mmCIF file of C-alpha atoms and ligand atoms in Angstrom:
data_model
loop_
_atom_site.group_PDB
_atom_site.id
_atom_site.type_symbol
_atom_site.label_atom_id
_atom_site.label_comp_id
_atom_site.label_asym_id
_atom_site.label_seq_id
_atom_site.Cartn_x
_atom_site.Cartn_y
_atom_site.Cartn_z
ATOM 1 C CA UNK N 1 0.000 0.000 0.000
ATOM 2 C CA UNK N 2 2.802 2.467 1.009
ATOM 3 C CA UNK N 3 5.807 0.670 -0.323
ATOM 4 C CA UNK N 4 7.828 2.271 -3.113
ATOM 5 C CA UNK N 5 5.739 5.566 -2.858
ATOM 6 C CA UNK N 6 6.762 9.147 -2.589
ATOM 7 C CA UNK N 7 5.416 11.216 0.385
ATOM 8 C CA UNK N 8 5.879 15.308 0.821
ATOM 9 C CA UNK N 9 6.688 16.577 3.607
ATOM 10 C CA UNK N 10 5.292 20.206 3.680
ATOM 11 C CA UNK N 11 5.894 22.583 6.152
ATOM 12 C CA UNK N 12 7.159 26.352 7.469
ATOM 13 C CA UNK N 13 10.953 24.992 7.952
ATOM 14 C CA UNK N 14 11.614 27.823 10.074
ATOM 15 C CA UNK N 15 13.764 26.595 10.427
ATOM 16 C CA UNK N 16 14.458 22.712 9.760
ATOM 17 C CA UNK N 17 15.316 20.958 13.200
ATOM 18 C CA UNK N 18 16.077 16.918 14.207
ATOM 19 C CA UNK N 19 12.340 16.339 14.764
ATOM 20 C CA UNK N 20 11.754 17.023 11.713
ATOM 21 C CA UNK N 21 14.088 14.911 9.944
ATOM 22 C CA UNK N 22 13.948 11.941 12.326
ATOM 23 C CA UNK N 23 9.997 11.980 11.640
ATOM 24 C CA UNK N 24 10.781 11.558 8.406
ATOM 25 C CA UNK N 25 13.101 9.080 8.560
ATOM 26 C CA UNK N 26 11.306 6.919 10.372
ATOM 27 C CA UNK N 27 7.683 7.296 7.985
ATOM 28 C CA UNK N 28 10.310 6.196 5.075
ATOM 29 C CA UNK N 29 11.858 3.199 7.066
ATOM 30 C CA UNK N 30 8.401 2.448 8.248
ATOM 31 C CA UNK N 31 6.556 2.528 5.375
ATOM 32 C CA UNK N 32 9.147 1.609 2.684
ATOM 33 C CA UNK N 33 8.908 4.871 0.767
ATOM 34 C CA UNK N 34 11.117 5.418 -2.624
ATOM 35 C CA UNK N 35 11.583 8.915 -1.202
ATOM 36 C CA UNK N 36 10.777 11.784 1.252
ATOM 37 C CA UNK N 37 10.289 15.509 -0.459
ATOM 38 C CA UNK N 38 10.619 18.159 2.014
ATOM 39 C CA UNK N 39 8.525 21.132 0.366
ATOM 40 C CA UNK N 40 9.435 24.923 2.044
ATOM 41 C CA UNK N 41 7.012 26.691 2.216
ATOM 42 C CA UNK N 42 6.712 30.323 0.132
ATOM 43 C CA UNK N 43 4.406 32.593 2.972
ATOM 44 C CA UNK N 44 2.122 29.799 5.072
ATOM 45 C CA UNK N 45 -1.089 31.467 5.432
ATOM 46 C CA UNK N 46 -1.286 30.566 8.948
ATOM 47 C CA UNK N 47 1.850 31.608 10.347
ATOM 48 C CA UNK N 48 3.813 35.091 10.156
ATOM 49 C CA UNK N 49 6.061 35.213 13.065
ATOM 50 C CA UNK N 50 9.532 35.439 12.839
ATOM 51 C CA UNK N 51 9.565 33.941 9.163
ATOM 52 C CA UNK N 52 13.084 33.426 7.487
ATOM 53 C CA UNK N 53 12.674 35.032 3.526
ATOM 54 C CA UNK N 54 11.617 31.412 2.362
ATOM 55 C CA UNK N 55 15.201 31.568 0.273
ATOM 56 C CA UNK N 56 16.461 31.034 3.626
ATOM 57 C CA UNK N 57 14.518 28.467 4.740
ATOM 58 C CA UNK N 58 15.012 26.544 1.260
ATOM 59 C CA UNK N 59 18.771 26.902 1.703
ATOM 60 C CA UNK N 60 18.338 25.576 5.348
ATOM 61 C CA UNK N 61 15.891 22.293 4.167
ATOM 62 C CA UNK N 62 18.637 21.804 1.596
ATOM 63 C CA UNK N 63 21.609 21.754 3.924
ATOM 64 C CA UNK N 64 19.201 19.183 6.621
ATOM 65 C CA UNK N 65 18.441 16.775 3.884
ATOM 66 C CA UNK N 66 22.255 16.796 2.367
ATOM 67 C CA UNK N 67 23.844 12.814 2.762
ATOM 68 C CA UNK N 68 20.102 11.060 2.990
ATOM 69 C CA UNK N 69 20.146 9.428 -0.786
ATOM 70 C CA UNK N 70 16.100 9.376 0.214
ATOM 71 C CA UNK N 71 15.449 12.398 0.950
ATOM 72 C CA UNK N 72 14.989 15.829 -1.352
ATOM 73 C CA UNK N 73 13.474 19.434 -1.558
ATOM 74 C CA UNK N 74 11.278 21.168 -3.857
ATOM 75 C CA UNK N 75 11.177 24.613 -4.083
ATOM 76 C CA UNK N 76 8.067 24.851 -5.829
ATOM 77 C CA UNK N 77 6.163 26.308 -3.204
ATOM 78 C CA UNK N 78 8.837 29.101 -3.062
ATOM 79 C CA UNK N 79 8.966 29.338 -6.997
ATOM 80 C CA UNK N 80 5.063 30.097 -7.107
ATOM 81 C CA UNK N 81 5.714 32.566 -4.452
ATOM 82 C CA UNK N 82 2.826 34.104 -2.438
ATOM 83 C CA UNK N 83 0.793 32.211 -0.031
ATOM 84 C CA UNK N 84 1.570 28.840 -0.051
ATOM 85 C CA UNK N 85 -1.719 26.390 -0.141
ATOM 86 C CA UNK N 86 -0.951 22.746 0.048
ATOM 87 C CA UNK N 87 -3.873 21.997 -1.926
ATOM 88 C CA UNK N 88 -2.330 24.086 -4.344
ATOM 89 C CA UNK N 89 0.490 22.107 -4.332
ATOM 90 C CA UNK N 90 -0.913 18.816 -4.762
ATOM 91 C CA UNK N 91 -3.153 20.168 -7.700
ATOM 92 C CA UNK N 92 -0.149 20.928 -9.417
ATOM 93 C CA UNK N 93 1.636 18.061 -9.270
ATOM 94 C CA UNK N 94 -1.615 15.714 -10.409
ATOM 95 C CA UNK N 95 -1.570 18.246 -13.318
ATOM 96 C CA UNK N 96 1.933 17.769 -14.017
ATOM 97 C CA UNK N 97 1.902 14.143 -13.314
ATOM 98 C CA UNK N 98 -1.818 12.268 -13.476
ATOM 99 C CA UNK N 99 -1.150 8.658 -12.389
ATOM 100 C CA UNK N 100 0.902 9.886 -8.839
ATOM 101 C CA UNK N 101 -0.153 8.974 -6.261
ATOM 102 C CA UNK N 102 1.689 11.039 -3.512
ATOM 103 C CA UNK N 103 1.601 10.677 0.496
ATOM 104 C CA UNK N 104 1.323 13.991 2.594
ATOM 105 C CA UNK N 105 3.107 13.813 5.899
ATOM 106 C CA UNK N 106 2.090 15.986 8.655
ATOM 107 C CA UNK N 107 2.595 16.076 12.289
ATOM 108 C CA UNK N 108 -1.382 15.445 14.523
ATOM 109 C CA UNK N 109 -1.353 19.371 15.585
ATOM 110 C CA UNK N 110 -1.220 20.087 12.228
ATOM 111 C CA UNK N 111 -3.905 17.523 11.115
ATOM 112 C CA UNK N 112 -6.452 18.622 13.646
ATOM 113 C CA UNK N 113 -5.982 22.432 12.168
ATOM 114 C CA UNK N 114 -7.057 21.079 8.755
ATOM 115 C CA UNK N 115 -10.580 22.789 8.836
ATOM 116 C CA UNK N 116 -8.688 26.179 9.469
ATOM 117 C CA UNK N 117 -6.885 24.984 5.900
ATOM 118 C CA UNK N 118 -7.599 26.356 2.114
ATOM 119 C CA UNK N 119 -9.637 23.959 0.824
ATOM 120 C CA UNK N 120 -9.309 20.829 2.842
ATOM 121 C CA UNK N 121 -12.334 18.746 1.336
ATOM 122 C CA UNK N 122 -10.180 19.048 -2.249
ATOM 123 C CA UNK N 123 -6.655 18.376 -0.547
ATOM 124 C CA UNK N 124 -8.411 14.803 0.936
ATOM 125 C CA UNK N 125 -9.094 13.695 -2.615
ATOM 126 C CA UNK N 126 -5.951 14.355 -3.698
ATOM 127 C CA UNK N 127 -3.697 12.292 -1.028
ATOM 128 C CA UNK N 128 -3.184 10.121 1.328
ATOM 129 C CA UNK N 129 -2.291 11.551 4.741
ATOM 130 C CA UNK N 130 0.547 10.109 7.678
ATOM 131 C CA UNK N 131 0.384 11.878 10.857
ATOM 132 C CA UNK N 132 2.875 11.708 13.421
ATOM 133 C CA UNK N 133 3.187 12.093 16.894
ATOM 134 C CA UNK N 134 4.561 15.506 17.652
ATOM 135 C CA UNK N 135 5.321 16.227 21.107
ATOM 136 C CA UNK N 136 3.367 17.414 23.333
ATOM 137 C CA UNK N 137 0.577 16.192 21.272
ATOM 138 C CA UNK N 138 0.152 12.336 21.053
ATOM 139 C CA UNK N 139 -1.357 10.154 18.219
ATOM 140 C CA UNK N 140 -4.535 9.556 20.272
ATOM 141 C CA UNK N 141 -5.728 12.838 19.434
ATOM 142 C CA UNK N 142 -6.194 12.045 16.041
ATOM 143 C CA UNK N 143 -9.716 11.095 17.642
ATOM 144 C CA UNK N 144 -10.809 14.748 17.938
ATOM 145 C CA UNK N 145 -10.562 15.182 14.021
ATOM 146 C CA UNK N 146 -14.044 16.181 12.363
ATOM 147 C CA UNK N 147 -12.660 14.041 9.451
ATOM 148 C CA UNK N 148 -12.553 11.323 10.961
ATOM 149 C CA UNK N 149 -15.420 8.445 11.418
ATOM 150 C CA UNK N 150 -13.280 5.927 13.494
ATOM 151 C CA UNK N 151 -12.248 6.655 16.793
ATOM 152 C CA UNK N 152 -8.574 8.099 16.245
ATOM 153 C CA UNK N 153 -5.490 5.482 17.535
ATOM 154 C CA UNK N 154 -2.692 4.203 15.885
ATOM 155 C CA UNK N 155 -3.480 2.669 12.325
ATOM 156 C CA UNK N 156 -5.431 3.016 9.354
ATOM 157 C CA UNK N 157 -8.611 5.449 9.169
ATOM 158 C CA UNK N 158 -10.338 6.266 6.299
ATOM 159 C CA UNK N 159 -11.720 9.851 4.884
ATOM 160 C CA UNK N 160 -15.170 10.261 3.536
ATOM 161 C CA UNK N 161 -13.060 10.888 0.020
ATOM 162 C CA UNK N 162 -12.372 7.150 0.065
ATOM 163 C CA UNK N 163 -8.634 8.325 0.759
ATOM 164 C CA UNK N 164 -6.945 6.841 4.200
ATOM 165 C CA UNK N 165 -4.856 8.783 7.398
ATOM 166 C CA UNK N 166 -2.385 6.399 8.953
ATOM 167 C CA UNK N 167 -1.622 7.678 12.384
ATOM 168 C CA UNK N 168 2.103 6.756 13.245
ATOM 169 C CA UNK N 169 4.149 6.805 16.291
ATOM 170 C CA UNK N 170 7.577 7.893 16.123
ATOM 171 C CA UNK N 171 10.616 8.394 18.482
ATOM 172 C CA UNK N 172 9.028 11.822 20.245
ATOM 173 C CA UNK N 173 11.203 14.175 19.616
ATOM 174 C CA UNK N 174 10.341 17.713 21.608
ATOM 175 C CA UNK N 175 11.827 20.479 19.391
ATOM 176 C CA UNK N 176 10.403 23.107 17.696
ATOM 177 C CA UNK N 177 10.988 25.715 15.177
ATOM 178 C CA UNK N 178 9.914 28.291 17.746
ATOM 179 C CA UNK N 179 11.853 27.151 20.663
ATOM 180 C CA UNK N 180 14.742 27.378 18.566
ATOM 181 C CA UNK N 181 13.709 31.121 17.442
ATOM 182 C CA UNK N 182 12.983 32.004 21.135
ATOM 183 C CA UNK N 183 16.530 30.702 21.873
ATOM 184 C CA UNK N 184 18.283 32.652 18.944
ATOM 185 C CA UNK N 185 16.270 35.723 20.736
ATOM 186 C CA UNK N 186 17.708 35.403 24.356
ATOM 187 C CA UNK N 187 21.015 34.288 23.060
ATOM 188 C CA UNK N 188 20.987 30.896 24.300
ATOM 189 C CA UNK N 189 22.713 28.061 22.486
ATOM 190 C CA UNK N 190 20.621 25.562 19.667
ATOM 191 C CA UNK N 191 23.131 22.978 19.486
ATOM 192 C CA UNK N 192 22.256 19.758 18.729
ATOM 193 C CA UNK N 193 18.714 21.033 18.630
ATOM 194 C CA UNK N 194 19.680 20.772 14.443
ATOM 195 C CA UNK N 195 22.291 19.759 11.978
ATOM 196 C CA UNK N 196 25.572 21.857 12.635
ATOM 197 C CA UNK N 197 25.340 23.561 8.965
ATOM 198 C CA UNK N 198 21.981 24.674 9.866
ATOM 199 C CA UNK N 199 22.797 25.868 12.681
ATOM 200 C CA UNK N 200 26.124 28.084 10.843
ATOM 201 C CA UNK N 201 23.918 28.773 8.347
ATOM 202 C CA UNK N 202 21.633 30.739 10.753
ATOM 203 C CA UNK N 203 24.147 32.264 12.617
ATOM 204 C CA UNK N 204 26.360 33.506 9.615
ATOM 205 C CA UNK N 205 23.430 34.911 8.265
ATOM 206 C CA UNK N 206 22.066 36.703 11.456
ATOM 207 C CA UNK N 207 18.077 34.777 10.955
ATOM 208 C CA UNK N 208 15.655 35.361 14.205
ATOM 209 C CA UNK N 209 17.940 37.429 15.737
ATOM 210 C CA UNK N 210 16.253 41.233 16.056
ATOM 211 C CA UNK N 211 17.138 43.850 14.302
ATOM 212 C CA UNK N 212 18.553 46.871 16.698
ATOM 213 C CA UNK N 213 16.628 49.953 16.723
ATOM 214 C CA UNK N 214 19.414 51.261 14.336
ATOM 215 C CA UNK N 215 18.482 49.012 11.729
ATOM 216 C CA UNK N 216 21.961 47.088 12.192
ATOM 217 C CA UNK N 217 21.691 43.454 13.111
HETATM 218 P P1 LIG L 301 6.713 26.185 14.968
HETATM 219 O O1 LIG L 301 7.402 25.539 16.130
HETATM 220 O O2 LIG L 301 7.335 27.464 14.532
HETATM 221 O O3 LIG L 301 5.212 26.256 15.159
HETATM 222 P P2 LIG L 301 6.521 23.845 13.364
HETATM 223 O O4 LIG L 301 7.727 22.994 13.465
HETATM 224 O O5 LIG L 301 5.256 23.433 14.017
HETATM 225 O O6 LIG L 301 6.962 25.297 13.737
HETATM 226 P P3 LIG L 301 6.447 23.478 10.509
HETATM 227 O O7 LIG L 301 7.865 23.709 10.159
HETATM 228 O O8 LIG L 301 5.458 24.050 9.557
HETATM 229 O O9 LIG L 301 6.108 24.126 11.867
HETATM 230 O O10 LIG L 301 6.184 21.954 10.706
HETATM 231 C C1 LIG L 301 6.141 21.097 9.590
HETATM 232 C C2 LIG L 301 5.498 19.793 10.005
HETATM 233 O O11 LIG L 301 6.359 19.113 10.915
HETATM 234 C C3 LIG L 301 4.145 19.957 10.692
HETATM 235 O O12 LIG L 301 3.276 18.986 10.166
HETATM 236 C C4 LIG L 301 4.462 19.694 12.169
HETATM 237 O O13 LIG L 301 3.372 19.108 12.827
HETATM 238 C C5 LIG L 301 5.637 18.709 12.059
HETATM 239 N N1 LIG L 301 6.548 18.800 13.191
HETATM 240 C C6 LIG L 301 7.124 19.901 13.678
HETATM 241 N N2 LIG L 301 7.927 19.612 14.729
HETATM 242 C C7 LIG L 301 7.863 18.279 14.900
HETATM 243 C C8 LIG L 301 8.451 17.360 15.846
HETATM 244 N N3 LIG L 301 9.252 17.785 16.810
HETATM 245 N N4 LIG L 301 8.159 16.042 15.711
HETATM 246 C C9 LIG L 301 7.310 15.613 14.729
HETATM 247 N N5 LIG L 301 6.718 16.429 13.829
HETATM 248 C C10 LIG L 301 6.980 17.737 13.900
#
């Protein structure tokens, strides 16, 4: 059912951290995937704060994924530019390839936001969902989903679309984007909170870090 199959990972990046890519390492051991595509991306609709220029945060996915042979990046959220709509996304890959048949990955806070989503009764025809764990949220509460008709747990559900949600527990791994923002903010260290080029990457280029009422950095 999964095996061989590509799955997109879409997100804000902002930036890339280890939970993150151990997610999606594990969804692509788990589930036998061909490969994992980590799309940036451009403006999310539903988060402004502290956001990277997405060239950044492109640059930054790139750099996280570099040495995985099964992972990649797209950059065609960023290449459309403006608001970034996964349903968007998916339409124009069915356009640009009919018989794929992708996998969306997606942490369960972000599933349960779904109705707050462009168009989510389109984006359910269009793929097949894995949802992971995603500290401090646990699979279980896949159950409070208005999508969903079974009772939410670990396994297979099914949409009204006739497409399916696998709920998946992974290694939890507690970081987040904006942890590591608030960090950059108060000067604190993010080490081994992300890969080391990420984290030179962010640093060289001064990201989250707030620009002095002189407009220096
Ligand atoms: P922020 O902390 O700024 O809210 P975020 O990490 O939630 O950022 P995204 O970069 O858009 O935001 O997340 C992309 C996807 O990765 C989402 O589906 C989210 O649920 C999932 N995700 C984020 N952090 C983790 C984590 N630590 N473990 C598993 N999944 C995660």
């Amino acid at each position: 059912m999964t095996e061989g199959r590509t799955a997109l990972f879409g997100g804000t990046f902002n930036p890339i951290h280890y939970g993150h890519l151990r997610a999606a390492e594990e969804v692509r051991e788990v589930l036998g995937l061909r490969r994992v595509v980590f799309v940036p991306s451009c403006f999310p609709p539903l988060k402004s704060e502290d956001l990277a220029e997405a060239a950044h945060r492109l640059e930054m996915t790139r750099m996280a994924v570099e040495g995985n042979p099964f992972f990649e990046v797209s950059d065609m959220e960023c290449r459309r530019g403006g608001r970034s709509y996964t349903v968007d996304t998916l339409e124009e890959l069915k356009r640009a390839s009919p018989s794929s048949e992708p996998l969306f990955i997606l942490g369960v806070d972000a599933f349960l936001d779904m109705p707050n989503w462009h168009r989510p009764e389109r984006l359910m025809e269009l793929c097949d969902f894995v949802v992971v764990n995603r500290p401090p949220h646990r699979i279980e509460e896949l159950s409070r989903s208005p999508y969903l008709r079974e009772a939410g747990r670990s396994g297979l559900m099914h949409l009204s679309s006739g497409r399916w949600v696998l709920g998946l527990n992974c290694t939890p791994i507690a970081i987040s984007a904006s942890d590591i923002r608030w960090r950059l903010r108060n000067n604190l260290s993010i080490r081994y909170l992300l890969p080391e080029s990420v984290e030179s990457y962010i640093i060289s280029n001064r990201l989250y870090i707030p620009k002095t009422p002189t407009g220096d950095r």
